[in-house]
Every structure is written in structure tokens, then in C-alpha cells.
PDB file of C-alpha atoms and ligand atoms in Angstrom:
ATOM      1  CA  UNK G 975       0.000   0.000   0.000  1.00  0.00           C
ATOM      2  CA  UNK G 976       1.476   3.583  -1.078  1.00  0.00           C
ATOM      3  CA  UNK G 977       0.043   7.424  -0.612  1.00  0.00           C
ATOM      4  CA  UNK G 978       1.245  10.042  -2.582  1.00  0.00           C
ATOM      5  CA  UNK G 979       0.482  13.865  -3.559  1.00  0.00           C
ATOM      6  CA  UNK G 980      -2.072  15.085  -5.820  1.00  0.00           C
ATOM      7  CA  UNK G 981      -2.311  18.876  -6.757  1.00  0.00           C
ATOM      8  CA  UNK G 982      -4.846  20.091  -9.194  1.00  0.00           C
ATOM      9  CA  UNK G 983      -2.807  23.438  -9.968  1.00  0.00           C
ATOM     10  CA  UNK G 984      -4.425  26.533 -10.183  1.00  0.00           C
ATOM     11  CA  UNK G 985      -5.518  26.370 -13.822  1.00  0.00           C
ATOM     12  CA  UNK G 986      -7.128  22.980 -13.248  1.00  0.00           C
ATOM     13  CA  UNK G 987      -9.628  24.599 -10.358  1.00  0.00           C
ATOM     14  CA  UNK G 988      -9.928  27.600 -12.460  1.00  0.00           C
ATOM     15  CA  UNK G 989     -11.447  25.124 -14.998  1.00  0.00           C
ATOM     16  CA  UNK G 990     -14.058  23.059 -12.989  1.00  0.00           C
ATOM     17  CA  UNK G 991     -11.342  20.230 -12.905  1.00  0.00           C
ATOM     18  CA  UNK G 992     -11.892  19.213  -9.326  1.00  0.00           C
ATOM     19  CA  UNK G 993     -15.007  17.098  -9.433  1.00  0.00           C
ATOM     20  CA  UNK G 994     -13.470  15.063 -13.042  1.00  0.00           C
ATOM     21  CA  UNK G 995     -10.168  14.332 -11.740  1.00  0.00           C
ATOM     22  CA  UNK G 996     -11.072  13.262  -8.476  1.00  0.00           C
ATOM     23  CA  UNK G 997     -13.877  10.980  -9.845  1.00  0.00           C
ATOM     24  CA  UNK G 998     -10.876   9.354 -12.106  1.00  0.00           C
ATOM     25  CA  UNK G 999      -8.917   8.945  -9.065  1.00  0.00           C
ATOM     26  CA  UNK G1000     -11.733   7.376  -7.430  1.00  0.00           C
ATOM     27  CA  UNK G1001     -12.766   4.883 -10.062  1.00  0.00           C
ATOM     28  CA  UNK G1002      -9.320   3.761 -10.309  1.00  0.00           C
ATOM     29  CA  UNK G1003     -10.415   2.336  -6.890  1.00  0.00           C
ATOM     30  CA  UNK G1004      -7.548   4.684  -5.107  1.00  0.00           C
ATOM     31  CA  UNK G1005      -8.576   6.323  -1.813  1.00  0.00           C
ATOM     32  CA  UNK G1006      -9.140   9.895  -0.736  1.00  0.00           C
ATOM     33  CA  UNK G1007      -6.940  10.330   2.421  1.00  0.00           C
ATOM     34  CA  UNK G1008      -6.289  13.596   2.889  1.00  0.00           C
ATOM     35  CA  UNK G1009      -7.885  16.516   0.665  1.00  0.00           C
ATOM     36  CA  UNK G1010      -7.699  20.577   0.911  1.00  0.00           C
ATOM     37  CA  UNK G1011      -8.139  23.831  -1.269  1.00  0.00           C
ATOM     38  CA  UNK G1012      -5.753  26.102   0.018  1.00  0.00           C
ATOM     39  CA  UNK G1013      -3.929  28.984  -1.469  1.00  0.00           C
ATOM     40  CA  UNK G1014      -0.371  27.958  -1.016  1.00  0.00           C
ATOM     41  CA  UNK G1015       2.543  30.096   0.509  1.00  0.00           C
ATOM     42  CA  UNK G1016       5.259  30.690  -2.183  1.00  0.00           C
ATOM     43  CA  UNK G1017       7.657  28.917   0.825  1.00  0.00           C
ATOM     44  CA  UNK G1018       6.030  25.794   0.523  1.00  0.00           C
ATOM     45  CA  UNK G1019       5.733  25.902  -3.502  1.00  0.00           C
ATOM     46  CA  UNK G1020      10.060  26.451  -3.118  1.00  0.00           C
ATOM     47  CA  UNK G1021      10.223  23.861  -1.518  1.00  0.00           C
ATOM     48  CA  UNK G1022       8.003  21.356  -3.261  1.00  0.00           C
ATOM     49  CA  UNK G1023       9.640  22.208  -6.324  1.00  0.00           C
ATOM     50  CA  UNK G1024      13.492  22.499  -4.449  1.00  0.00           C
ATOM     51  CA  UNK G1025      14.637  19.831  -6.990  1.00  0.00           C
ATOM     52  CA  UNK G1026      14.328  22.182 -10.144  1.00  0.00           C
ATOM     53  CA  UNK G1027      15.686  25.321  -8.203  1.00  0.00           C
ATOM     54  CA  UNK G1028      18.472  25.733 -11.162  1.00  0.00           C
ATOM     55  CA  UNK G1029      15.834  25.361 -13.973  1.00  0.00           C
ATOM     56  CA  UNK G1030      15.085  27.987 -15.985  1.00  0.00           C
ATOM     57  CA  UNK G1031      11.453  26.908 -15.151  1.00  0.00           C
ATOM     58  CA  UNK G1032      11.683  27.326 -11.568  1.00  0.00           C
ATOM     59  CA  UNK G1033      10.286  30.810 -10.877  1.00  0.00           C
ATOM     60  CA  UNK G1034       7.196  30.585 -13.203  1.00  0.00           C
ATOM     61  CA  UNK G1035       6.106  27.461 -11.952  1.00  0.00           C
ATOM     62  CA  UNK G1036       6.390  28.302  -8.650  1.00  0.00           C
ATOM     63  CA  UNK G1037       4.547  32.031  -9.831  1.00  0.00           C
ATOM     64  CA  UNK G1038       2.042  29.512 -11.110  1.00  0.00           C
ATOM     65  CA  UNK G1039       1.430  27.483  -8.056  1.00  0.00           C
ATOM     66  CA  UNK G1040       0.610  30.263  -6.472  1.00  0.00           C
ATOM     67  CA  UNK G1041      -1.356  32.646  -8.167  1.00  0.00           C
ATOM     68  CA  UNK G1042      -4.634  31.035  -7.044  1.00  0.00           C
ATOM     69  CA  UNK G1043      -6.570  27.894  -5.060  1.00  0.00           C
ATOM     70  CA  UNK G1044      -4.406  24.371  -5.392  1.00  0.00           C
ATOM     71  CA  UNK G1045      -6.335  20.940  -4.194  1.00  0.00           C
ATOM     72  CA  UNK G1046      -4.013  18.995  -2.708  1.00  0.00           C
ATOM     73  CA  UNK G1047      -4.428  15.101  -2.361  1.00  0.00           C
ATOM     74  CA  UNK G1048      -3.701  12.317  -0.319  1.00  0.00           C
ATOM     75  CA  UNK G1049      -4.092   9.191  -2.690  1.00  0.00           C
ATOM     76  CA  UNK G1050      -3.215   5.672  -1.021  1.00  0.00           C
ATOM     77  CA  UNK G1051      -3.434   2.373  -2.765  1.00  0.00           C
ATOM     78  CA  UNK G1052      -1.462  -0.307  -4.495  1.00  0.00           C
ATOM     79  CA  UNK G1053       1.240   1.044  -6.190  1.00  0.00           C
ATOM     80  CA  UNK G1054      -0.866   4.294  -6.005  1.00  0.00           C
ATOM     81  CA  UNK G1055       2.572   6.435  -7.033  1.00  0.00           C
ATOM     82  CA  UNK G1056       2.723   4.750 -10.482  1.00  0.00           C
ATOM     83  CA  UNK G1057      -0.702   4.460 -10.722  1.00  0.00           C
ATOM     84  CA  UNK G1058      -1.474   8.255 -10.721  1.00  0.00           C
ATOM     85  CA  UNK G1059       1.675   8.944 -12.486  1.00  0.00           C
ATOM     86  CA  UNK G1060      -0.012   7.004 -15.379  1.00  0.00           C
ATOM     87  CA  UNK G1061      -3.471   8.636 -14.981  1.00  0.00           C
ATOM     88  CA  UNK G1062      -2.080  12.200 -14.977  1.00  0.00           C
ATOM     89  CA  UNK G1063       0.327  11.551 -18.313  1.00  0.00           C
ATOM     90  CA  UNK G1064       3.459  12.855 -19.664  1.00  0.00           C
ATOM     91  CA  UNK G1065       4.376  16.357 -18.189  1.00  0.00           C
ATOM     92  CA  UNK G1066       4.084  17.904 -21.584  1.00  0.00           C
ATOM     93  CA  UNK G1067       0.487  17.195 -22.603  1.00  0.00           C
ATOM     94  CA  UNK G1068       1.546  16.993 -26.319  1.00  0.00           C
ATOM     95  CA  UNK G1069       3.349  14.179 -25.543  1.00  0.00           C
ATOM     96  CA  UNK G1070       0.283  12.587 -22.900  1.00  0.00           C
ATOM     97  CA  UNK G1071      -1.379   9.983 -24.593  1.00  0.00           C
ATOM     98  CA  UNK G1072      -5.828  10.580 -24.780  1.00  0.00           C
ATOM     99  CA  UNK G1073      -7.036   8.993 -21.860  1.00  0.00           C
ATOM    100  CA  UNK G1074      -4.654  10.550 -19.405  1.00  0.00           C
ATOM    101  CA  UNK G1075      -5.622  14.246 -17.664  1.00  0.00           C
ATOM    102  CA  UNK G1076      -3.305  15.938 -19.470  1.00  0.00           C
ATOM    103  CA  UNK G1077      -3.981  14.261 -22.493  1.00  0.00           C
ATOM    104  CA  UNK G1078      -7.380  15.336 -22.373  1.00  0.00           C
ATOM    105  CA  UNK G1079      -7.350  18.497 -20.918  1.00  0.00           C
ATOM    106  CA  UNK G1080      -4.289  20.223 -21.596  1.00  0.00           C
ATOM    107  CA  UNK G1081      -2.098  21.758 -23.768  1.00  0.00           C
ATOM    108  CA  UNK G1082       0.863  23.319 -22.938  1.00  0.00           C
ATOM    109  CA  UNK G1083       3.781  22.337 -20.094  1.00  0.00           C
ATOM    110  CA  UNK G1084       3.400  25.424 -18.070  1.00  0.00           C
ATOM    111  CA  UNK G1085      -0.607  24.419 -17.299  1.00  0.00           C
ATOM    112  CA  UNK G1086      -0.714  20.732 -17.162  1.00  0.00           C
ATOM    113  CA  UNK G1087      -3.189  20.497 -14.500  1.00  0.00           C
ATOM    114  CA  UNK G1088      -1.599  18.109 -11.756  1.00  0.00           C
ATOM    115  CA  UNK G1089       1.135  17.277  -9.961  1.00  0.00           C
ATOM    116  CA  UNK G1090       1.841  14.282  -8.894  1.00  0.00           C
ATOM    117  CA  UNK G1091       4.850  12.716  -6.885  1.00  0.00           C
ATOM    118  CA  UNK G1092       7.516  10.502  -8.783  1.00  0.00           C
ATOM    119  CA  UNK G1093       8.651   7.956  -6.642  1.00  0.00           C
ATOM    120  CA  UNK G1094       7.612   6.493  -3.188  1.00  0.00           C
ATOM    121  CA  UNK G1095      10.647   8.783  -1.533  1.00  0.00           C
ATOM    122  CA  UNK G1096       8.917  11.882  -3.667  1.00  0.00           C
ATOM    123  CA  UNK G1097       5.623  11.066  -1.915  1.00  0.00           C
ATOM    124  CA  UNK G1098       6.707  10.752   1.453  1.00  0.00           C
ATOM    125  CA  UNK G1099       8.301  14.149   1.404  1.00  0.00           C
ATOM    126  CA  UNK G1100       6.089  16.119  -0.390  1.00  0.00           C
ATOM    127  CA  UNK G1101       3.210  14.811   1.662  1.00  0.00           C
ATOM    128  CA  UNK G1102       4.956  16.158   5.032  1.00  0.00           C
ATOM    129  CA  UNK G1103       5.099  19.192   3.080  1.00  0.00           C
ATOM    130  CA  UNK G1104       1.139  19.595   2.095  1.00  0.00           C
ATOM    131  CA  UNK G1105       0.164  17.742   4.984  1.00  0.00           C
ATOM    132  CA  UNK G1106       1.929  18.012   7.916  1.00  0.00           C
ATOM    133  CA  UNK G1107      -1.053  17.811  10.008  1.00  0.00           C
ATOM    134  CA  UNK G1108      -0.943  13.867   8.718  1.00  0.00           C
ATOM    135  CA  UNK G1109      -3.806  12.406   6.723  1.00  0.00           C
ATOM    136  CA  UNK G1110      -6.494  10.123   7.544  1.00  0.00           C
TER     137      UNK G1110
HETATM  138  O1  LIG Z1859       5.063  17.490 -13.076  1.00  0.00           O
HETATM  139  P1  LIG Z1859       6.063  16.485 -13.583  1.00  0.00           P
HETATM  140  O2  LIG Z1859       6.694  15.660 -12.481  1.00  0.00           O
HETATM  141  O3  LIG Z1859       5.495  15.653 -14.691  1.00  0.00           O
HETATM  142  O4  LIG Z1859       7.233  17.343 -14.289  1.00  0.00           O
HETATM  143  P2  LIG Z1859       8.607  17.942 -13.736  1.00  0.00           P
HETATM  144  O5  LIG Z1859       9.666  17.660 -14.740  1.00  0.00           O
HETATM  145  O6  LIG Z1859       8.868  17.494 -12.316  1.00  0.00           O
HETATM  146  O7  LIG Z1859       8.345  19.519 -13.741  1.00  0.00           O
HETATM  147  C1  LIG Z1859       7.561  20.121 -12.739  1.00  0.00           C
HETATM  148  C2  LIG Z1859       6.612  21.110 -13.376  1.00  0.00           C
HETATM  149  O8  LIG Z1859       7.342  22.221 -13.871  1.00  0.00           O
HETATM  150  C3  LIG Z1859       5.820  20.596 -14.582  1.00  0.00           C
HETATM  151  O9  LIG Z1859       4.682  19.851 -14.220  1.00  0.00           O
HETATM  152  C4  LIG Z1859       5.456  21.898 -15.278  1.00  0.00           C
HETATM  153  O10 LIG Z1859       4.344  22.511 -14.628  1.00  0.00           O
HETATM  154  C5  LIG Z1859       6.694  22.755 -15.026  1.00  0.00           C
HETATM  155  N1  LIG Z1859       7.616  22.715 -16.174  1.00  0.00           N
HETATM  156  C6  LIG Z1859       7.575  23.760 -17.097  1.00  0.00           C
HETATM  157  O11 LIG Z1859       6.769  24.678 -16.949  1.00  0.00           O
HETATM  158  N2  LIG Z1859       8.429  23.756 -18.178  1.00  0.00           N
HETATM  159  C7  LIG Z1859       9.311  22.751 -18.348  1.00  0.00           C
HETATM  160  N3  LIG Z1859      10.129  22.764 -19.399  1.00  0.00           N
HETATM  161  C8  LIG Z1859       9.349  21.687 -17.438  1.00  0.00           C
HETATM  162  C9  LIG Z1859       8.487  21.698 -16.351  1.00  0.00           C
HETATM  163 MG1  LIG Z1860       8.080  16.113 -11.007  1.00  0.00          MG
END
């Protein structure tokens, strides 16, 4: 059994995106353990993101992240971190394959919708970050 993070970024609320990406999650048979809409400090975007400091990326996304209401997600299962990895789709949605959230609702690479963590490791981290209260 794993749990790892979910976002639905700021352009993925902005959109309605809530209710369909949580019902994919669901049917996948994947739990809801932990769920908020929060506006997120910029501290806590830094540091979710602290692996692509150097990027040339780095500032917009985290200028994205927080210019309006994330979701974050607690989503535990088996082998939930590959699982959603596959469900969300390749981080440039050009390159996500229909049937995947960013293949059918995005575009571009600097408003693909989610987040979600990479690896097991990822997950643990990132959910101390967005939940350090613990889940449920
Ligand atoms: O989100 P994912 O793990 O699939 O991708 P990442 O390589 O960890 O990059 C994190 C996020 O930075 C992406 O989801 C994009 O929102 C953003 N990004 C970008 O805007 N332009 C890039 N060339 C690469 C990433
Ligand atoms: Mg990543």
C-alpha cells in the first residue's frame, strides 16, 4: 500500500477540474486520504519544487502554483505512485497519450493540470510538506 500527492494546480480549479479528476482517481479504486483547497505560501511551492531550483522553469512554476486555489491530495493504494503517475500523463500534454488528464485536458507544459509525486521517496516528502497535520 502507497500514498502520494495530488495537486490540481491553479488552472485545473480555475477550470471546474476538481469534481473530473477526483472521480478518475476514485474509479481507479484509489482512496481519498487527505484533501484541501488552500492557497499555497510561495515557501512551501520552493520547496516542493526544491529539486528544479536551477531550472530555468523554476520561478514561473512556482509564480504559477501560487497565483490562485491548489487541491491537494492524499491518494493511497497499491502502487498508487505509479498508478497516478499514469493517470495524470506525460508532463508535456503533447506528448500525454488521450485517456490521461493531461492528455485530455491540456495543452501546454506550463498548465498541465496536476502534480503528482515521482517515486515512493517523492511522496513521502512532499506529503509532510502539504500535509503536515498527517492524513487520515
Ligand atoms: O510534473 P512532472 O513531475 O510531470 O514534471 P517535472 O519535470 O517534475 O516539472 C515540474 C513542473 O514544472 C511541470 O509539471 C510543469 O508545470 C513545469 N515545467 C515547465 O513549466 N516547463 C518545463 N520545461 C518543465 C516543467
Ligand atoms: Mg516532477
Amino acid at each position: 500500500m502507497e500514498t502520494t500527492l495530488v495537486l490540481i494546480k491553479p488552472g485545473g480549479v480555475q477550470r471546474n477540474l476538481i469534481g473530473e479528476i477526483t472521480r478518475r482517481i476514485e474509479a481507479r479504486n484509489l482512496k481519498v486520504v487527505g484533501m484541501k483547497l488552500i492557497h499555497a505560501e510561495r515557501a512551501t511551492v520552493e520547496a516542493h519544487y526544491a529539486e528544479h531550483k536551477e531550472r530555468p522553469f523554476f520561478k514561473d512554476v512556482c509564480d504559477y502554483l501560487t497565483s490562485g486555489p491548489v487541491v491537494a491530495m492524499a491518494i493511497q493504494g497499491t502502487n498508487a505512485v505509479k498508478a497516478i503517475r499514469a493517470m495524470m500523463g506525460a508532463t508535456n500534454p503533447l506528448e500525454a497519450t488521450p485517456g490521461t488528464v493531461r492528455g485530455d485536458f491540456a495543452l501546454t507544459i506550463d498548465d498541465n493540470l496536476t502534480h503528482s509525486s515521482s517515486d515512493p521517496e517523492a511522496a513521502a516528502r512532499e506529503l509532510g510538506l502539504w500535509f503536515p497535520e498527517g492524513t487520515v
